[in-house]
Amino acid sequence: MQKIQANLSGTRSINVDDSHLQTLKNYKLLDNLVDSNGIVDESVLDKLKFNIRSLLSSDAGKDKELLNLCLDVVYHTNMKALGLSNLIKLYNTWVKDHPETEETAATETD
């Protein structure tokens, strides 16, 4: 479990588990989320919330891991733009450390 800083002073943080990062990867929630300017602000956080809300209303929303991600991270009371920016950085580092194997890729495409 890792912690991401949620505010500039460092007094607030959010715990992020590997299962949360795996859910982000499975649903590709952070892919193409940030605009070409690279700025993560509240509108980007809202966009992520709208995407997740759409998934939850569909059949894919029956996934308990997606609900856990929402409750523990995305809709956490401390989640703001800085927290999302730090989550994206953590996710990118985690993806590099956990490369996708051919077997995993074949299973996800079936």
PDB file of N, CA and C in Angstrom:
ATOM      1  N   MET A   1       0.840  -1.167   0.000  1.00  0.00           N
ATOM      2  CA  MET A   1       0.000   0.000   0.000  1.00  0.00           C
ATOM      3  C   MET A   1       0.892   1.240   0.000  1.00  0.00           C
ATOM      4  N   GLN A   2       0.538   2.190  -0.850  1.00  0.00           N
ATOM      5  CA  GLN A   2       1.265   3.448  -0.933  1.00  0.00           C
ATOM      6  C   GLN A   2       0.336   4.574  -0.507  1.00  0.00           C
ATOM      7  N   LYS A   3       0.949   5.680  -0.147  1.00  0.00           N
ATOM      8  CA  LYS A   3       0.191   6.877   0.188  1.00  0.00           C
ATOM      9  C   LYS A   3       0.510   7.947  -0.833  1.00  0.00           C
ATOM     10  N   ILE A   4      -0.531   8.666  -1.261  1.00  0.00           N
ATOM     11  CA  ILE A   4      -0.309   9.818  -2.123  1.00  0.00           C
ATOM     12  C   ILE A   4      -0.672  11.066  -1.340  1.00  0.00           C
ATOM     13  N   GLN A   5       0.084  12.100  -1.567  1.00  0.00           N
ATOM     14  CA  GLN A   5      -0.157  13.380  -0.912  1.00  0.00           C
ATOM     15  C   GLN A   5      -1.353  14.046  -1.573  1.00  0.00           C
ATOM     16  N   ALA A   6      -2.285  14.533  -0.738  1.00  0.00           N
ATOM     17  CA  ALA A   6      -3.511  15.104  -1.276  1.00  0.00           C
ATOM     18  C   ALA A   6      -3.563  16.626  -1.208  1.00  0.00           C
ATOM     19  N   ASN A   7      -2.637  17.243  -0.455  1.00  0.00           N
ATOM     20  CA  ASN A   7      -2.609  18.707  -0.402  1.00  0.00           C
ATOM     21  C   ASN A   7      -1.163  19.191  -0.370  1.00  0.00           C
ATOM     22  N   LEU A   8      -0.959  20.458  -0.627  1.00  0.00           N
ATOM     23  CA  LEU A   8       0.393  21.000  -0.727  1.00  0.00           C
ATOM     24  C   LEU A   8       1.169  20.918   0.575  1.00  0.00           C
ATOM     25  N   SER A   9       0.497  21.095   1.700  1.00  0.00           N
ATOM     26  CA  SER A   9       1.210  21.083   2.972  1.00  0.00           C
ATOM     27  C   SER A   9       1.584  19.675   3.421  1.00  0.00           C
ATOM     28  N   GLY A  10       0.989  18.660   2.823  1.00  0.00           N
ATOM     29  CA  GLY A  10       1.320  17.281   3.161  1.00  0.00           C
ATOM     30  C   GLY A  10       0.590  16.753   4.378  1.00  0.00           C
ATOM     31  N   THR A  11      -0.415  17.477   4.848  1.00  0.00           N
ATOM     32  CA  THR A  11      -1.147  17.033   6.023  1.00  0.00           C
ATOM     33  C   THR A  11      -2.257  16.037   5.690  1.00  0.00           C
ATOM     34  N   ARG A  12      -2.607  15.926   4.435  1.00  0.00           N
ATOM     35  CA  ARG A  12      -3.659  14.991   4.021  1.00  0.00           C
ATOM     36  C   ARG A  12      -3.093  14.020   2.984  1.00  0.00           C
ATOM     37  N   SER A  13      -3.485  12.770   3.140  1.00  0.00           N
ATOM     38  CA  SER A  13      -3.006  11.758   2.203  1.00  0.00           C
ATOM     39  C   SER A  13      -4.114  10.739   1.956  1.00  0.00           C
ATOM     40  N   ILE A  14      -3.920   9.956   0.912  1.00  0.00           N
ATOM     41  CA  ILE A  14      -4.876   8.920   0.524  1.00  0.00           C
ATOM     42  C   ILE A  14      -4.097   7.627   0.347  1.00  0.00           C
ATOM     43  N   ASN A  15      -4.581   6.543   0.950  1.00  0.00           N
ATOM     44  CA  ASN A  15      -3.951   5.244   0.788  1.00  0.00           C
ATOM     45  C   ASN A  15      -4.401   4.604  -0.517  1.00  0.00           C
ATOM     46  N   VAL A  16      -3.428   4.124  -1.282  1.00  0.00           N
ATOM     47  CA  VAL A  16      -3.714   3.481  -2.566  1.00  0.00           C
ATOM     48  C   VAL A  16      -3.112   2.089  -2.542  1.00  0.00           C
ATOM     49  N   ASP A  17      -3.934   1.099  -2.750  1.00  0.00           N
ATOM     50  CA  ASP A  17      -3.513  -0.294  -2.745  1.00  0.00           C
ATOM     51  C   ASP A  17      -3.208  -0.748  -4.172  1.00  0.00           C
ATOM     52  N   ASP A  18      -2.461  -1.834  -4.302  1.00  0.00           N
ATOM     53  CA  ASP A  18      -2.166  -2.385  -5.626  1.00  0.00           C
ATOM     54  C   ASP A  18      -3.444  -2.785  -6.361  1.00  0.00           C
ATOM     55  N   SER A  19      -4.453  -3.217  -5.625  1.00  0.00           N
ATOM     56  CA  SER A  19      -5.712  -3.597  -6.283  1.00  0.00           C
ATOM     57  C   SER A  19      -6.380  -2.372  -6.908  1.00  0.00           C
ATOM     58  N   HIS A  20      -6.226  -1.209  -6.285  1.00  0.00           N
ATOM     59  CA  HIS A  20      -6.764   0.023  -6.873  1.00  0.00           C
ATOM     60  C   HIS A  20      -6.048   0.345  -8.181  1.00  0.00           C
ATOM     61  N   LEU A  21      -4.733   0.210  -8.166  1.00  0.00           N
ATOM     62  CA  LEU A  21      -3.943   0.491  -9.373  1.00  0.00           C
ATOM     63  C   LEU A  21      -4.269  -0.512 -10.472  1.00  0.00           C
ATOM     64  N   GLN A  22      -4.480  -1.776 -10.092  1.00  0.00           N
ATOM     65  CA  GLN A  22      -4.843  -2.795 -11.075  1.00  0.00           C
ATOM     66  C   GLN A  22      -6.207  -2.493 -11.689  1.00  0.00           C
ATOM     67  N   THR A  23      -7.133  -1.998 -10.888  1.00  0.00           N
ATOM     68  CA  THR A  23      -8.458  -1.626 -11.400  1.00  0.00           C
ATOM     69  C   THR A  23      -8.350  -0.460 -12.371  1.00  0.00           C
ATOM     70  N   LEU A  24      -7.523   0.529 -12.028  1.00  0.00           N
ATOM     71  CA  LEU A  24      -7.287   1.640 -12.960  1.00  0.00           C
ATOM     72  C   LEU A  24      -6.752   1.123 -14.284  1.00  0.00           C
ATOM     73  N   LYS A  25      -5.876   0.136 -14.208  1.00  0.00           N
ATOM     74  CA  LYS A  25      -5.285  -0.436 -15.423  1.00  0.00           C
ATOM     75  C   LYS A  25      -6.326  -1.253 -16.201  1.00  0.00           C
ATOM     76  N   ASN A  26      -7.096  -2.074 -15.504  1.00  0.00           N
ATOM     77  CA  ASN A  26      -8.081  -2.932 -16.167  1.00  0.00           C
ATOM     78  C   ASN A  26      -9.122  -2.128 -16.934  1.00  0.00           C
ATOM     79  N   TYR A  27      -9.576  -1.039 -16.338  1.00  0.00           N
ATOM     80  CA  TYR A  27     -10.598  -0.214 -16.972  1.00  0.00           C
ATOM     81  C   TYR A  27     -10.019   0.923 -17.809  1.00  0.00           C
ATOM     82  N   LYS A  28      -8.689   1.041 -17.803  1.00  0.00           N
ATOM     83  CA  LYS A  28      -7.987   2.088 -18.564  1.00  0.00           C
ATOM     84  C   LYS A  28      -8.554   3.469 -18.232  1.00  0.00           C
ATOM     85  N   LEU A  29      -8.758   3.712 -16.951  1.00  0.00           N
ATOM     86  CA  LEU A  29      -9.395   4.948 -16.507  1.00  0.00           C
ATOM     87  C   LEU A  29      -8.518   6.176 -16.657  1.00  0.00           C
ATOM     88  N   LEU A  30      -7.204   5.998 -16.645  1.00  0.00           N
ATOM     89  CA  LEU A  30      -6.317   7.147 -16.741  1.00  0.00           C
ATOM     90  C   LEU A  30      -5.797   7.376 -18.157  1.00  0.00           C
ATOM     91  N   ASP A  31      -6.128   6.475 -19.074  1.00  0.00           N
ATOM     92  CA  ASP A  31      -5.704   6.635 -20.465  1.00  0.00           C
ATOM     93  C   ASP A  31      -6.445   7.820 -21.086  1.00  0.00           C
ATOM     94  N   ASN A  32      -5.706   8.729 -21.689  1.00  0.00           N
ATOM     95  CA  ASN A  32      -6.254   9.912 -22.368  1.00  0.00           C
ATOM     96  C   ASN A  32      -7.118  10.780 -21.459  1.00  0.00           C
ATOM     97  N   LEU A  33      -6.861  10.736 -20.162  1.00  0.00           N
ATOM     98  CA  LEU A  33      -7.638  11.544 -19.228  1.00  0.00           C
ATOM     99  C   LEU A  33      -7.174  13.000 -19.225  1.00  0.00           C
ATOM    100  N   VAL A  34      -5.856  13.190 -19.254  1.00  0.00           N
ATOM    101  CA  VAL A  34      -5.285  14.530 -19.194  1.00  0.00           C
ATOM    102  C   VAL A  34      -5.169  15.088 -20.607  1.00  0.00           C
ATOM    103  N   ASP A  35      -5.545  16.342 -20.779  1.00  0.00           N
ATOM    104  CA  ASP A  35      -5.460  16.991 -22.083  1.00  0.00           C
ATOM    105  C   ASP A  35      -4.008  17.162 -22.515  1.00  0.00           C
ATOM    106  N   SER A  36      -3.812  17.629 -23.718  1.00  0.00           N
ATOM    107  CA  SER A  36      -2.463  17.785 -24.267  1.00  0.00           C
ATOM    108  C   SER A  36      -1.634  18.823 -23.526  1.00  0.00           C
ATOM    109  N   ASN A  37      -2.285  19.702 -22.778  1.00  0.00           N
ATOM    110  CA  ASN A  37      -1.528  20.698 -22.019  1.00  0.00           C
ATOM    111  C   ASN A  37      -0.863  20.093 -20.787  1.00  0.00           C
ATOM    112  N   GLY A  38      -1.275  18.907 -20.365  1.00  0.00           N
ATOM    113  CA  GLY A  38      -0.658  18.209 -19.246  1.00  0.00           C
ATOM    114  C   GLY A  38      -1.062  18.714 -17.881  1.00  0.00           C
ATOM    115  N   ILE A  39      -2.008  19.620 -17.823  1.00  0.00           N
ATOM    116  CA  ILE A  39      -2.428  20.202 -16.551  1.00  0.00           C
ATOM    117  C   ILE A  39      -3.540  19.347 -15.944  1.00  0.00           C
ATOM    118  N   VAL A  40      -3.336  18.970 -14.684  1.00  0.00           N
ATOM    119  CA  VAL A  40      -4.358  18.226 -13.951  1.00  0.00           C
ATOM    120  C   VAL A  40      -5.047  19.209 -13.017  1.00  0.00           C
ATOM    121  N   ASP A  41      -6.316  19.484 -13.299  1.00  0.00           N
ATOM    122  CA  ASP A  41      -7.086  20.386 -12.453  1.00  0.00           C
ATOM    123  C   ASP A  41      -8.403  19.712 -12.080  1.00  0.00           C
ATOM    124  N   GLU A  42      -9.268  20.455 -11.449  1.00  0.00           N
ATOM    125  CA  GLU A  42     -10.535  19.895 -10.980  1.00  0.00           C
ATOM    126  C   GLU A  42     -11.403  19.370 -12.126  1.00  0.00           C
ATOM    127  N   SER A  43     -11.291  19.966 -13.309  1.00  0.00           N
ATOM    128  CA  SER A  43     -12.091  19.482 -14.440  1.00  0.00           C
ATOM    129  C   SER A  43     -11.645  18.083 -14.873  1.00  0.00           C
ATOM    130  N   VAL A  44     -10.366  17.790 -14.733  1.00  0.00           N
ATOM    131  CA  VAL A  44      -9.867  16.447 -15.056  1.00  0.00           C
ATOM    132  C   VAL A  44     -10.386  15.442 -14.031  1.00  0.00           C
ATOM    133  N   LEU A  45     -10.411  15.834 -12.764  1.00  0.00           N
ATOM    134  CA  LEU A  45     -10.970  14.967 -11.725  1.00  0.00           C
ATOM    135  C   LEU A  45     -12.449  14.716 -11.979  1.00  0.00           C
ATOM    136  N   ASP A  46     -13.172  15.749 -12.371  1.00  0.00           N
ATOM    137  CA  ASP A  46     -14.590  15.581 -12.703  1.00  0.00           C
ATOM    138  C   ASP A  46     -14.778  14.633 -13.882  1.00  0.00           C
ATOM    139  N   LYS A  47     -13.912  14.746 -14.877  1.00  0.00           N
ATOM    140  CA  LYS A  47     -13.976  13.864 -16.047  1.00  0.00           C
ATOM    141  C   LYS A  47     -13.798  12.406 -15.627  1.00  0.00           C
ATOM    142  N   LEU A  48     -12.840  12.155 -14.716  1.00  0.00           N
ATOM    143  CA  LEU A  48     -12.630  10.795 -14.211  1.00  0.00           C
ATOM    144  C   LEU A  48     -13.866  10.305 -13.468  1.00  0.00           C
ATOM    145  N   LYS A  49     -14.439  11.154 -12.645  1.00  0.00           N
ATOM    146  CA  LYS A  49     -15.640  10.770 -11.897  1.00  0.00           C
ATOM    147  C   LYS A  49     -16.803  10.468 -12.832  1.00  0.00           C
ATOM    148  N   PHE A  50     -16.968  11.258 -13.891  1.00  0.00           N
ATOM    149  CA  PHE A  50     -18.038  11.000 -14.864  1.00  0.00           C
ATOM    150  C   PHE A  50     -17.816   9.671 -15.589  1.00  0.00           C
ATOM    151  N   ASN A  51     -16.566   9.384 -15.948  1.00  0.00           N
ATOM    152  CA  ASN A  51     -16.261   8.111 -16.610  1.00  0.00           C
ATOM    153  C   ASN A  51     -16.578   6.926 -15.700  1.00  0.00           C
ATOM    154  N   ILE A  52     -16.216   7.042 -14.439  1.00  0.00           N
ATOM    155  CA  ILE A  52     -16.479   5.954 -13.492  1.00  0.00           C
ATOM    156  C   ILE A  52     -17.977   5.821 -13.248  1.00  0.00           C
ATOM    157  N   ARG A  53     -18.667   6.933 -13.132  1.00  0.00           N
ATOM    158  CA  ARG A  53     -20.113   6.896 -12.922  1.00  0.00           C
ATOM    159  C   ARG A  53     -20.799   6.191 -14.089  1.00  0.00           C
ATOM    160  N   SER A  54     -20.317   6.434 -15.288  1.00  0.00           N
ATOM    161  CA  SER A  54     -20.877   5.771 -16.462  1.00  0.00           C
ATOM    162  C   SER A  54     -20.635   4.262 -16.403  1.00  0.00           C
ATOM    163  N   LEU A  55     -19.440   3.869 -15.996  1.00  0.00           N
ATOM    164  CA  LEU A  55     -19.138   2.446 -15.865  1.00  0.00           C
ATOM    165  C   LEU A  55     -20.000   1.794 -14.792  1.00  0.00           C
ATOM    166  N   LEU A  56     -20.206   2.486 -13.697  1.00  0.00           N
ATOM    167  CA  LEU A  56     -21.007   1.926 -12.608  1.00  0.00           C
ATOM    168  C   LEU A  56     -22.461   1.731 -13.010  1.00  0.00           C
ATOM    169  N   SER A  57     -22.949   2.560 -13.908  1.00  0.00           N
ATOM    170  CA  SER A  57     -24.340   2.424 -14.335  1.00  0.00           C
ATOM    171  C   SER A  57     -24.517   1.324 -15.379  1.00  0.00           C
ATOM    172  N   SER A  58     -23.418   0.859 -15.955  1.00  0.00           N
ATOM    173  CA  SER A  58     -23.496  -0.227 -16.939  1.00  0.00           C
ATOM    174  C   SER A  58     -23.293  -1.569 -16.239  1.00  0.00           C
ATOM    175  N   ASP A  59     -23.295  -2.636 -17.017  1.00  0.00           N
ATOM    176  CA  ASP A  59     -23.071  -3.973 -16.463  1.00  0.00           C
ATOM    177  C   ASP A  59     -21.673  -4.121 -15.883  1.00  0.00           C
ATOM    178  N   ALA A  60     -20.724  -3.395 -16.431  1.00  0.00           N
ATOM    179  CA  ALA A  60     -19.353  -3.479 -15.919  1.00  0.00           C
ATOM    180  C   ALA A  60     -19.267  -2.949 -14.498  1.00  0.00           C
ATOM    181  N   GLY A  61     -20.230  -2.151 -14.087  1.00  0.00           N
ATOM    182  CA  GLY A  61     -20.231  -1.565 -12.760  1.00  0.00           C
ATOM    183  C   GLY A  61     -20.520  -2.543 -11.643  1.00  0.00           C
ATOM    184  N   LYS A  62     -20.771  -3.785 -11.971  1.00  0.00           N
ATOM    185  CA  LYS A  62     -21.024  -4.804 -10.958  1.00  0.00           C
ATOM    186  C   LYS A  62     -19.724  -5.272 -10.301  1.00  0.00           C
ATOM    187  N   ASP A  63     -18.599  -4.786 -10.776  1.00  0.00           N
ATOM    188  CA  ASP A  63     -17.292  -5.185 -10.267  1.00  0.00           C
ATOM    189  C   ASP A  63     -17.034  -4.547  -8.904  1.00  0.00           C
ATOM    190  N   LYS A  64     -16.778  -5.388  -7.917  1.00  0.00           N
ATOM    191  CA  LYS A  64     -16.525  -4.906  -6.554  1.00  0.00           C
ATOM    192  C   LYS A  64     -15.245  -4.073  -6.492  1.00  0.00           C
ATOM    193  N   GLU A  65     -14.256  -4.408  -7.298  1.00  0.00           N
ATOM    194  CA  GLU A  65     -12.992  -3.669  -7.292  1.00  0.00           C
ATOM    195  C   GLU A  65     -13.187  -2.223  -7.756  1.00  0.00           C
ATOM    196  N   LEU A  66     -14.067  -2.019  -8.721  1.00  0.00           N
ATOM    197  CA  LEU A  66     -14.353  -0.665  -9.193  1.00  0.00           C
ATOM    198  C   LEU A  66     -15.044   0.145  -8.089  1.00  0.00           C
ATOM    199  N   LEU A  67     -15.941  -0.488  -7.378  1.00  0.00           N
ATOM    200  CA  LEU A  67     -16.599   0.188  -6.260  1.00  0.00           C
ATOM    201  C   LEU A  67     -15.594   0.538  -5.164  1.00  0.00           C
ATOM    202  N   ASN A  68     -14.675  -0.381  -4.873  1.00  0.00           N
ATOM    203  CA  ASN A  68     -13.649  -0.113  -3.871  1.00  0.00           C
ATOM    204  C   ASN A  68     -12.764   1.053  -4.290  1.00  0.00           C
ATOM    205  N   LEU A  69     -12.406   1.112  -5.569  1.00  0.00           N
ATOM    206  CA  LEU A  69     -11.602   2.220  -6.069  1.00  0.00           C
ATOM    207  C   LEU A  69     -12.338   3.540  -5.852  1.00  0.00           C
ATOM    208  N   CYS A  70     -13.622   3.549  -6.137  1.00  0.00           N
ATOM    209  CA  CYS A  70     -14.414   4.766  -5.951  1.00  0.00           C
ATOM    210  C   CYS A  70     -14.435   5.198  -4.491  1.00  0.00           C
ATOM    211  N   LEU A  71     -14.786   4.273  -3.618  1.00  0.00           N
ATOM    212  CA  LEU A  71     -14.940   4.609  -2.206  1.00  0.00           C
ATOM    213  C   LEU A  71     -13.616   4.981  -1.546  1.00  0.00           C
ATOM    214  N   ASP A  72     -12.553   4.251  -1.877  1.00  0.00           N
ATOM    215  CA  ASP A  72     -11.272   4.427  -1.191  1.00  0.00           C
ATOM    216  C   ASP A  72     -10.412   5.537  -1.770  1.00  0.00           C
ATOM    217  N   VAL A  73     -10.548   5.818  -3.076  1.00  0.00           N
ATOM    218  CA  VAL A  73      -9.601   6.734  -3.718  1.00  0.00           C
ATOM    219  C   VAL A  73     -10.312   7.891  -4.428  1.00  0.00           C
ATOM    220  N   VAL A  74     -11.036   7.616  -5.480  1.00  0.00           N
ATOM    221  CA  VAL A  74     -11.550   8.665  -6.357  1.00  0.00           C
ATOM    222  C   VAL A  74     -12.531   9.586  -5.636  1.00  0.00           C
ATOM    223  N   TYR A  75     -13.455   9.029  -4.863  1.00  0.00           N
ATOM    224  CA  TYR A  75     -14.435   9.845  -4.151  1.00  0.00           C
ATOM    225  C   TYR A  75     -14.029  10.095  -2.700  1.00  0.00           C
ATOM    226  N   HIS A  76     -12.761   9.882  -2.382  1.00  0.00           N
ATOM    227  CA  HIS A  76     -12.244  10.166  -1.038  1.00  0.00           C
ATOM    228  C   HIS A  76     -12.403  11.661  -0.762  1.00  0.00           C
ATOM    229  N   THR A  77     -12.715  12.021   0.469  1.00  0.00           N
ATOM    230  CA  THR A  77     -12.964  13.433   0.798  1.00  0.00           C
ATOM    231  C   THR A  77     -11.742  14.311   0.565  1.00  0.00           C
ATOM    232  N   ASN A  78     -10.550  13.736   0.608  1.00  0.00           N
ATOM    233  CA  ASN A  78      -9.328  14.521   0.397  1.00  0.00           C
ATOM    234  C   ASN A  78      -8.896  14.588  -1.067  1.00  0.00           C
ATOM    235  N   MET A  79      -9.585  13.882  -1.957  1.00  0.00           N
ATOM    236  CA  MET A  79      -9.164  13.852  -3.363  1.00  0.00           C
ATOM    237  C   MET A  79      -9.467  15.172  -4.040  1.00  0.00           C
ATOM    238  N   LYS A  80      -8.416  15.816  -4.473  1.00  0.00           N
ATOM    239  CA  LYS A  80      -8.492  17.063  -5.232  1.00  0.00           C
ATOM    240  C   LYS A  80      -7.563  16.918  -6.429  1.00  0.00           C
ATOM    241  N   ALA A  81      -7.320  17.987  -7.146  1.00  0.00           N
ATOM    242  CA  ALA A  81      -6.481  17.933  -8.346  1.00  0.00           C
ATOM    243  C   ALA A  81      -5.061  17.468  -8.021  1.00  0.00           C
ATOM    244  N   LEU A  82      -4.479  17.931  -6.915  1.00  0.00           N
ATOM    245  CA  LEU A  82      -3.124  17.505  -6.552  1.00  0.00           C
ATOM    246  C   LEU A  82      -3.088  16.015  -6.253  1.00  0.00           C
ATOM    247  N   GLY A  83      -4.105  15.531  -5.571  1.00  0.00           N
ATOM    248  CA  GLY A  83      -4.180  14.100  -5.288  1.00  0.00           C
ATOM    249  C   GLY A  83      -4.268  13.279  -6.565  1.00  0.00           C
ATOM    250  N   LEU A  84      -5.067  13.744  -7.521  1.00  0.00           N
ATOM    251  CA  LEU A  84      -5.179  13.041  -8.800  1.00  0.00           C
ATOM    252  C   LEU A  84      -3.855  13.074  -9.551  1.00  0.00           C
ATOM    253  N   SER A  85      -3.184  14.198  -9.527  1.00  0.00           N
ATOM    254  CA  SER A  85      -1.879  14.304 -10.178  1.00  0.00           C
ATOM    255  C   SER A  85      -0.898  13.309  -9.569  1.00  0.00           C
ATOM    256  N   ASN A  86      -0.893  13.204  -8.252  1.00  0.00           N
ATOM    257  CA  ASN A  86      -0.005  12.250  -7.588  1.00  0.00           C
ATOM    258  C   ASN A  86      -0.430  10.809  -7.842  1.00  0.00           C
ATOM    259  N   LEU A  87      -1.733  10.570  -7.974  1.00  0.00           N
ATOM    260  CA  LEU A  87      -2.218   9.233  -8.312  1.00  0.00           C
ATOM    261  C   LEU A  87      -1.746   8.840  -9.710  1.00  0.00           C
ATOM    262  N   ILE A  88      -1.801   9.762 -10.653  1.00  0.00           N
ATOM    263  CA  ILE A  88      -1.345   9.481 -12.014  1.00  0.00           C
ATOM    264  C   ILE A  88       0.150   9.164 -12.021  1.00  0.00           C
ATOM    265  N   LYS A  89       0.935   9.912 -11.252  1.00  0.00           N
ATOM    266  CA  LYS A  89       2.383   9.645 -11.161  1.00  0.00           C
ATOM    267  C   LYS A  89       2.637   8.277 -10.552  1.00  0.00           C
ATOM    268  N   LEU A  90       1.919   7.950  -9.474  1.00  0.00           N
ATOM    269  CA  LEU A  90       2.064   6.637  -8.838  1.00  0.00           C
ATOM    270  C   LEU A  90       1.673   5.534  -9.807  1.00  0.00           C
ATOM    271  N   TYR A  91       0.581   5.720 -10.525  1.00  0.00           N
ATOM    272  CA  TYR A  91       0.112   4.725 -11.492  1.00  0.00           C
ATOM    273  C   TYR A  91       1.151   4.495 -12.588  1.00  0.00           C
ATOM    274  N   ASN A  92       1.717   5.572 -13.123  1.00  0.00           N
ATOM    275  CA  ASN A  92       2.727   5.423 -14.180  1.00  0.00           C
ATOM    276  C   ASN A  92       3.951   4.673 -13.676  1.00  0.00           C
ATOM    277  N   THR A  93       4.378   4.940 -12.462  1.00  0.00           N
ATOM    278  CA  THR A  93       5.501   4.215 -11.863  1.00  0.00           C
ATOM    279  C   THR A  93       5.136   2.755 -11.653  1.00  0.00           C
ATOM    280  N   TRP A  94       3.922   2.516 -11.170  1.00  0.00           N
ATOM    281  CA  TRP A  94       3.463   1.151 -10.904  1.00  0.00           C
ATOM    282  C   TRP A  94       3.380   0.338 -12.194  1.00  0.00           C
ATOM    283  N   VAL A  95       2.912   0.944 -13.264  1.00  0.00           N
ATOM    284  CA  VAL A  95       2.800   0.244 -14.548  1.00  0.00           C
ATOM    285  C   VAL A  95       4.189  -0.174 -15.053  1.00  0.00           C
ATOM    286  N   LYS A  96       5.170   0.700 -14.870  1.00  0.00           N
ATOM    287  CA  LYS A  96       6.539   0.358 -15.291  1.00  0.00           C
ATOM    288  C   LYS A  96       7.093  -0.801 -14.484  1.00  0.00           C
ATOM    289  N   ASP A  97       6.733  -0.867 -13.204  1.00  0.00           N
ATOM    290  CA  ASP A  97       7.213  -1.943 -12.337  1.00  0.00           C
ATOM    291  C   ASP A  97       6.430  -3.232 -12.500  1.00  0.00           C
ATOM    292  N   HIS A  98       5.245  -3.159 -13.085  1.00  0.00           N
ATOM    293  CA  HIS A  98       4.382  -4.325 -13.290  1.00  0.00           C
ATOM    294  C   HIS A  98       4.013  -4.441 -14.766  1.00  0.00           C
ATOM    295  N   PRO A  99       4.975  -4.813 -15.602  1.00  0.00           N
ATOM    296  CA  PRO A  99       4.669  -4.896 -17.039  1.00  0.00           C
ATOM    297  C   PRO A  99       3.643  -5.987 -17.311  1.00  0.00           C
ATOM    298  N   GLU A 100       2.851  -5.734 -18.330  1.00  0.00           N
ATOM    299  CA  GLU A 100       1.805  -6.673 -18.721  1.00  0.00           C
ATOM    300  C   GLU A 100       2.432  -7.847 -19.448  1.00  0.00           C
ATOM    301  N   THR A 101       2.088  -9.054 -19.030  1.00  0.00           N
ATOM    302  CA  THR A 101       2.597 -10.244 -19.695  1.00  0.00           C
ATOM    303  C   THR A 101       1.686 -10.597 -20.858  1.00  0.00           C
ATOM    304  N   GLU A 102       2.186 -11.416 -21.757  1.00  0.00           N
ATOM    305  CA  GLU A 102       1.383 -11.831 -22.914  1.00  0.00           C
ATOM    306  C   GLU A 102       0.140 -12.585 -22.479  1.00  0.00           C
ATOM    307  N   GLU A 103       0.274 -13.407 -21.441  1.00  0.00           N
ATOM    308  CA  GLU A 103      -0.847 -14.184 -20.947  1.00  0.00           C
ATOM    309  C   GLU A 103      -1.950 -13.274 -20.398  1.00  0.00           C
ATOM    310  N   THR A 104      -1.572 -12.243 -19.671  1.00  0.00           N
ATOM    311  CA  THR A 104      -2.541 -11.293 -19.128  1.00  0.00           C
ATOM    312  C   THR A 104      -3.231 -10.541 -20.257  1.00  0.00           C
ATOM    313  N   ALA A 105      -2.468 -10.139 -21.266  1.00  0.00           N
ATOM    314  CA  ALA A 105      -3.031  -9.402 -22.396  1.00  0.00           C
ATOM    315  C   ALA A 105      -4.036 -10.271 -23.154  1.00  0.00           C
ATOM    316  N   ALA A 106      -3.725 -11.536 -23.336  1.00  0.00           N
ATOM    317  CA  ALA A 106      -4.628 -12.444 -24.041  1.00  0.00           C
ATOM    318  C   ALA A 106      -5.918 -12.648 -23.258  1.00  0.00           C
ATOM    319  N   THR A 107      -5.820 -12.726 -21.941  1.00  0.00           N
ATOM    320  CA  THR A 107      -6.995 -12.924 -21.101  1.00  0.00           C
ATOM    321  C   THR A 107      -7.903 -11.703 -21.140  1.00  0.00           C
ATOM    322  N   GLU A 108      -7.327 -10.498 -21.126  1.00  0.00           N
ATOM    323  CA  GLU A 108      -8.121  -9.283 -21.118  1.00  0.00           C
ATOM    324  C   GLU A 108      -8.815  -9.039 -22.446  1.00  0.00           C
ATOM    325  N   THR A 109      -8.255  -9.487 -23.553  1.00  0.00           N
ATOM    326  CA  THR A 109      -8.860  -9.251 -24.859  1.00  0.00           C
ATOM    327  C   THR A 109      -9.947 -10.266 -25.182  1.00  0.00           C
ATOM    328  N   ASP A 110      -9.995 -11.388 -24.467  1.00  0.00           N
ATOM    329  CA  ASP A 110     -11.025 -12.413 -24.732  1.00  0.00           C
ATOM    330  C   ASP A 110     -12.365 -12.013 -24.230  1.00  0.00           C
TER     331      ASP A 110
END
